């Protein structure tokens, strides 16, 4: 996740910045009840709807399909688990390379 803006203090302004960016660049309106928690260079963003659900689904916007918001994870925990698994796999691969040397 090193290429994502997901950490404080940047996360505080992600929703407003991306709302303005989408509207000005693509004429797309980000739903009012959303919270953007990850941004990748303004090319992609991840967000969820602010609801009473403790583990809401995660949606993605990408400049490849600027008029579409796509559901990409069933929940925020599914997103976190997938990121952790990817990180663990990367660490195992790095260990394998070091052992081969």
PDB file of C-alpha atoms in Angstrom, residues 86-101:
ATOM      1  CA  UNK A  86      -0.542  -9.918  -0.461  1.00  0.00           C
ATOM      2  CA  UNK A  87       2.053  -8.419   1.879  1.00  0.00           C
ATOM      3  CA  UNK A  88       2.774 -11.812   3.462  1.00  0.00           C
ATOM      4  CA  UNK A  89       3.189 -13.403   0.016  1.00  0.00           C
ATOM      5  CA  UNK A  90       5.581 -10.629  -0.989  1.00  0.00           C
ATOM      6  CA  UNK A  91       7.616 -11.179   2.196  1.00  0.00           C
ATOM      7  CA  UNK A  92       7.790 -14.942   1.509  1.00  0.00           C
ATOM      8  CA  UNK A  93       8.974 -14.250  -2.039  1.00  0.00           C
ATOM      9  CA  UNK A  94      11.673 -11.921  -0.694  1.00  0.00           C
ATOM     10  CA  UNK A  95      12.779 -14.632   1.766  1.00  0.00           C
ATOM     11  CA  UNK A  96      12.974 -17.191  -1.059  1.00  0.00           C
ATOM     12  CA  UNK A  97      15.181 -14.857  -3.120  1.00  0.00           C
ATOM     13  CA  UNK A  98      17.554 -14.307  -0.173  1.00  0.00           C
ATOM     14  CA  UNK A  99      17.849 -18.069   0.443  1.00  0.00           C
ATOM     15  CA  UNK A 100      18.730 -18.677  -3.217  1.00  0.00           C
ATOM     16  CA  UNK A 101      21.601 -16.186  -3.084  1.00  0.00           C
TER      17      UNK A 101
END
